[in-house]
C-alpha positions as a printed Julia matrix, in Angstrom:
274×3 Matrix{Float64}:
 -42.54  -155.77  -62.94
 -41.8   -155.23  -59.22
 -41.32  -151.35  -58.95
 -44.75  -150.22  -59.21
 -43.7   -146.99  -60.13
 -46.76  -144.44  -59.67
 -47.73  -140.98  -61.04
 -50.04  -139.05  -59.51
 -52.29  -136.06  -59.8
 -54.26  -134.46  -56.73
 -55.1   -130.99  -58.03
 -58.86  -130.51  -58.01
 -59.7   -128.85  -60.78
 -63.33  -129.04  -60.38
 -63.0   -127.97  -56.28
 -64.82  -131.25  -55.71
 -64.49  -131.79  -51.5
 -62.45  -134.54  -50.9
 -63.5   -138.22  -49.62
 -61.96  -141.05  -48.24
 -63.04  -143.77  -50.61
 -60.36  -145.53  -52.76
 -61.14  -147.58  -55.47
 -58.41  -149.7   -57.21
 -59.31  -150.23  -60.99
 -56.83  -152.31  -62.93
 -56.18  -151.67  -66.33
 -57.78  -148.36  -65.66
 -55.96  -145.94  -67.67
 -57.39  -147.22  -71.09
 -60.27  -149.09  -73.2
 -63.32  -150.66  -70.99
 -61.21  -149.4   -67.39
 -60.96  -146.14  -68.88
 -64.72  -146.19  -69.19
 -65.17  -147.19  -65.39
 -62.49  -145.33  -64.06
 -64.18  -142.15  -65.11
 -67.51  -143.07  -64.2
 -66.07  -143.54  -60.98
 -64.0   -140.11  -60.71
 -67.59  -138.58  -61.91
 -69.0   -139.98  -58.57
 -65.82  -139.1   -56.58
 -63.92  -142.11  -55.81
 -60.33  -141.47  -55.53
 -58.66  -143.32  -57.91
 -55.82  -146.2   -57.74
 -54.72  -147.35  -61.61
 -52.82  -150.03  -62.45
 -51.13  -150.85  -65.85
 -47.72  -151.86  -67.96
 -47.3   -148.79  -69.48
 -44.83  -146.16  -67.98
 -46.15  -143.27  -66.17
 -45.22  -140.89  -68.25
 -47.39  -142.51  -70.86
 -50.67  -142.05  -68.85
 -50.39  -138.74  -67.85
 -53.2   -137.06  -69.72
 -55.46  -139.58  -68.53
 -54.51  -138.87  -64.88
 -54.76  -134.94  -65.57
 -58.1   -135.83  -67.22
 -59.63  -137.38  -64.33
 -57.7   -135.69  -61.5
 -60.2   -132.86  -63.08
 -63.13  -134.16  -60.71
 -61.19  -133.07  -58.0
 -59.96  -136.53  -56.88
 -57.05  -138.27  -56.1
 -54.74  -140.26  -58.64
 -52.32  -142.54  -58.44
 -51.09  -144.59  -61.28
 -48.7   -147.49  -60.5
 -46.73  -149.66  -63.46
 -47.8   -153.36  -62.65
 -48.21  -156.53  -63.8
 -51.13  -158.02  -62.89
 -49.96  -161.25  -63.64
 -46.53  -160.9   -61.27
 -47.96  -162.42  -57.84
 -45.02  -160.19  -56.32
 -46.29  -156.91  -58.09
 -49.63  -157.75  -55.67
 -47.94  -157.27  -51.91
 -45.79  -154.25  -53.27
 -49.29  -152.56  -55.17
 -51.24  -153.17  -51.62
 -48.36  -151.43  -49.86
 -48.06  -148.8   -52.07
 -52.31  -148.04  -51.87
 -51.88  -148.54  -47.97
 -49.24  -146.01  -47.99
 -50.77  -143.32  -50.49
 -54.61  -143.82  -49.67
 -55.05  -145.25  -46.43
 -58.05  -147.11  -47.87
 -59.77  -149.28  -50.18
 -62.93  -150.03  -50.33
 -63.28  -151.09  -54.49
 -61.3   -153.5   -56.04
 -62.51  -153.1   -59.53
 -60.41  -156.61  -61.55
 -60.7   -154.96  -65.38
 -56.97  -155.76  -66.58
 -57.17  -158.51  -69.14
 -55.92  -159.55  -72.87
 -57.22  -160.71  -75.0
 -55.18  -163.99  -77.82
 -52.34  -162.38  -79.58
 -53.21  -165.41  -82.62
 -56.62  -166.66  -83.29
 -55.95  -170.71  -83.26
 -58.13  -173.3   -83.61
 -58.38  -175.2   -80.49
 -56.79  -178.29  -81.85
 -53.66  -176.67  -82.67
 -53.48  -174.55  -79.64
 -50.12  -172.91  -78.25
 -49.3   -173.54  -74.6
 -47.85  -170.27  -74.0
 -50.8   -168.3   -75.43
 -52.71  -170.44  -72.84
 -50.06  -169.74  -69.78
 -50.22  -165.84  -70.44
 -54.12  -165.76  -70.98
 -54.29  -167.67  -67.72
 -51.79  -166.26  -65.68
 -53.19  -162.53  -66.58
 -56.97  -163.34  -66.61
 -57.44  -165.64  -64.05
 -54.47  -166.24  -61.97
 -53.46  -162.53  -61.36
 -56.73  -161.38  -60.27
 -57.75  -164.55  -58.15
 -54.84  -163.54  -55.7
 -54.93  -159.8   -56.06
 -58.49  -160.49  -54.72
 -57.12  -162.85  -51.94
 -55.04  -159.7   -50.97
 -57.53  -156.56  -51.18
 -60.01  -158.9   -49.51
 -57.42  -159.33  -46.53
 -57.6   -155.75  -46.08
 -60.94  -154.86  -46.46
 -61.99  -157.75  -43.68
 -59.12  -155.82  -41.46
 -60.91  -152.63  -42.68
 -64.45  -153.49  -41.77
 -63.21  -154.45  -38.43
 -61.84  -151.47  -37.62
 -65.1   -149.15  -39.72
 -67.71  -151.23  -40.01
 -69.93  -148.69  -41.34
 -67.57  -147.96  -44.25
 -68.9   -150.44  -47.36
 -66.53  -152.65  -49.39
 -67.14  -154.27  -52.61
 -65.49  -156.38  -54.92
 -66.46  -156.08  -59.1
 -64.94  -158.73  -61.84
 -65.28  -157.74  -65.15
 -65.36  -161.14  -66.83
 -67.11  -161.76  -70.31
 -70.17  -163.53  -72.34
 -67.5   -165.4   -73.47
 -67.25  -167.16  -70.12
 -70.21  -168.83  -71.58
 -70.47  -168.31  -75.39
 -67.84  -170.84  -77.12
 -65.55  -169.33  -79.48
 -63.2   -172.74  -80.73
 -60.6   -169.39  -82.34
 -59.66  -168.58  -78.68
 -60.14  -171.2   -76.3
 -57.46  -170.24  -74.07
 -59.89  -166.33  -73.44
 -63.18  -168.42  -72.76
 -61.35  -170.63  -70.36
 -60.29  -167.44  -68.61
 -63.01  -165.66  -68.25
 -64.89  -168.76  -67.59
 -62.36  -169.35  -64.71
 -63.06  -165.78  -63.35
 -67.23  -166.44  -62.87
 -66.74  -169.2   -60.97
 -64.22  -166.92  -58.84
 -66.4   -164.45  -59.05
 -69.01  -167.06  -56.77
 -65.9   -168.13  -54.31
 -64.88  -165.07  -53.1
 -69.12  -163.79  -53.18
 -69.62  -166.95  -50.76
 -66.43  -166.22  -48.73
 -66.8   -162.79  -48.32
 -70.47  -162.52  -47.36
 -69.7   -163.12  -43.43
 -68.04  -159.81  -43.78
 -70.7   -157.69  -45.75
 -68.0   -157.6   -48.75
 -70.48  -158.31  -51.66
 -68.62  -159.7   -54.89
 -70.3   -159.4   -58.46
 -69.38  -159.99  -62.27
 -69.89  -157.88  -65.16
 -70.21  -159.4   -68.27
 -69.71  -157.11  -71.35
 -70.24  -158.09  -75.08
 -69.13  -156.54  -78.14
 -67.16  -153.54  -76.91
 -65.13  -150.87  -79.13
 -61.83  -150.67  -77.71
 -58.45  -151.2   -79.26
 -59.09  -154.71  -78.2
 -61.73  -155.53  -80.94
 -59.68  -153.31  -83.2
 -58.96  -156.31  -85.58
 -62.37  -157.55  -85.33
 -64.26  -154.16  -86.31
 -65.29  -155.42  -89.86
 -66.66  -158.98  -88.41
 -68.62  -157.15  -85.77
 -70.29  -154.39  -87.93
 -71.16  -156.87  -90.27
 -72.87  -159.5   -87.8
 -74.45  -156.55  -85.48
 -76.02  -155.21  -89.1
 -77.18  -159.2   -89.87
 -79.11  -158.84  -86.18
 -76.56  -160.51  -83.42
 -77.59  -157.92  -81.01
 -81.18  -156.34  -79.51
 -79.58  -153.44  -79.38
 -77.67  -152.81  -82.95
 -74.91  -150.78  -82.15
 -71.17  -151.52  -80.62
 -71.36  -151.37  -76.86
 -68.5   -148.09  -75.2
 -66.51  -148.26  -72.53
 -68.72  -146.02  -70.66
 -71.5   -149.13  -71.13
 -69.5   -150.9   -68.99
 -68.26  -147.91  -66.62
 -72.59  -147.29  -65.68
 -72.6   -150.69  -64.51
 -69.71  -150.68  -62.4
 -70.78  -146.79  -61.34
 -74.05  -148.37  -60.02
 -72.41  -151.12  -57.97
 -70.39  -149.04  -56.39
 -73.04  -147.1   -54.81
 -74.71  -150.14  -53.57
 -77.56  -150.36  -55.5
 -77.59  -153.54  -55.9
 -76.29  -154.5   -51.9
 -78.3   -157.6   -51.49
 -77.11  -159.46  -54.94
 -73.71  -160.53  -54.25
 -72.75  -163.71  -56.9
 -74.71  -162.16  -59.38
 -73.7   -161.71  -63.36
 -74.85  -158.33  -65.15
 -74.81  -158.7   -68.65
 -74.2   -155.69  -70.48
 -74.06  -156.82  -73.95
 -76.95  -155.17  -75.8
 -78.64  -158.66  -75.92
 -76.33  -160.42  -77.39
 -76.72  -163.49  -75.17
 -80.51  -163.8   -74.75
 -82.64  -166.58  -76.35
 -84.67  -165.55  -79.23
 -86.96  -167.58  -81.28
């Protein structure tokens, strides 16, 4: 998109002291980076969103979590448009200073269901190029900075989250084009984990399951029914704020000496039972 138009809110409602820590969540402003972004705000990250919707369209979202007394920024990208990257890294250097979270959420999911042996080319392009592609060089970028960063602080931590999905692993022949992806972003997810750990930048993967969001929208009546037949452990949909305690825990370094490593949080869905 090019412009990376931004909105911002920096009125702390909550009188919440200030920090330094910027964390860039894409596709923050709704569904699963909603649920991160304000687990994140709760633990008072400043906040860098990304999305295709216009500012104006995301403004109760950045009132809502400007409310924990952070910072806010909102910038119209596409995460897809390689040139959107050096403008959105300019734009954070400019506004925060910082980052020390890149938080790769933004993904789509098939427009069309197709069986994989009639599948459409473009549906595999655009899955590919916003998926995989897109966040495979914003990460090249971020993690430029944040190696200049740590040079310059090297007490200041820097991490690096993907939010990928069981169905990196878990074949679905419907939508071969989003298992690809995804499958594409946890071997990414090791590259930049092996790359990075000269620098103390760990680099992890989240794996959700079945998630309510507008994204499983069309899907609600085929997941209530196989979550009732016993698909999960846990029976019940997994929320965006499943998803947001994971990432919430990462950031703080809990889990500092496990870069690589997958966290599942799918309420079971992909362990073996007998």
């Amino acid at each position: 998109m090019g412009n990376n138009r931004s909105e911002s809110g920096d009125t702390g409602l909550m009188e919440k002291p200030m920090t330094e820590k910027t964390a860039l969540v894409t596709g923050g402003a709704r569904g699963i980076g909603l649920g991160i972004s304000l687990r994140l705000a709760e633990q008072n990250w400043n906040l860098a969103l990304t999305g295709r919707k216009e500012p104006e369209e995301v403004k109760d979202v950045i009132t809502q979590l400007s409310s924990f007394g952070i910072t806010v920024r909102y910038y119209r990208s596409d995460i897809s448009d390689r040139k959107d990257h050096g403008i959105l890294i300019e734009s954070l250097k400019r506004d925060f200073g910082t980052l020390n979270l890149l938080v790769n959420n933004a993904g789509v999911a098939p427009e069309k269901r197709v069986d994989i042996l009639e599948a459409d080319e473009k549906s595999f392009d655009r899955l590919i190029g916003i998926n995989l592609k897109g966040p495979y060089f914003l990460t090249r970028d971020a993690a430029k900075w944040m190696i200049e960063q740590k040079g310059c602080r090297p007490e200041q931590d820097f991490a690096i989250i993907n939010i990928g999905s069981v169905s990196s692993e878990m074949a679905s022949p419907s939508r071969g084009d989003y298992c690809i992806s995804k499958a594409g972003i946890t071997m990414a997810t090791k590259l930049w984990a092996v790359r990075l750990g000269e620098y103390g930048i760990p680099v992890y993967e989240i794996q959700p399951g079945i998630i309510k969001t507008d994204m499983t929208g069309a899907v609600t009546g085929k997941y209530d029914a196989l979550i009732k037949e016993g698909i999960l452990v846990q029976p019940r949909w997994g929320q965006p704020d499943d998803v947001g305690k994971a990432v919430a825990s990462l950031s703080r370094g809990d889990l500092a000496y496990s870069t690589g490593q997958i966290i599942r949080v799918d309420g079971g869905l992909t362990m073996g039972r007998l």
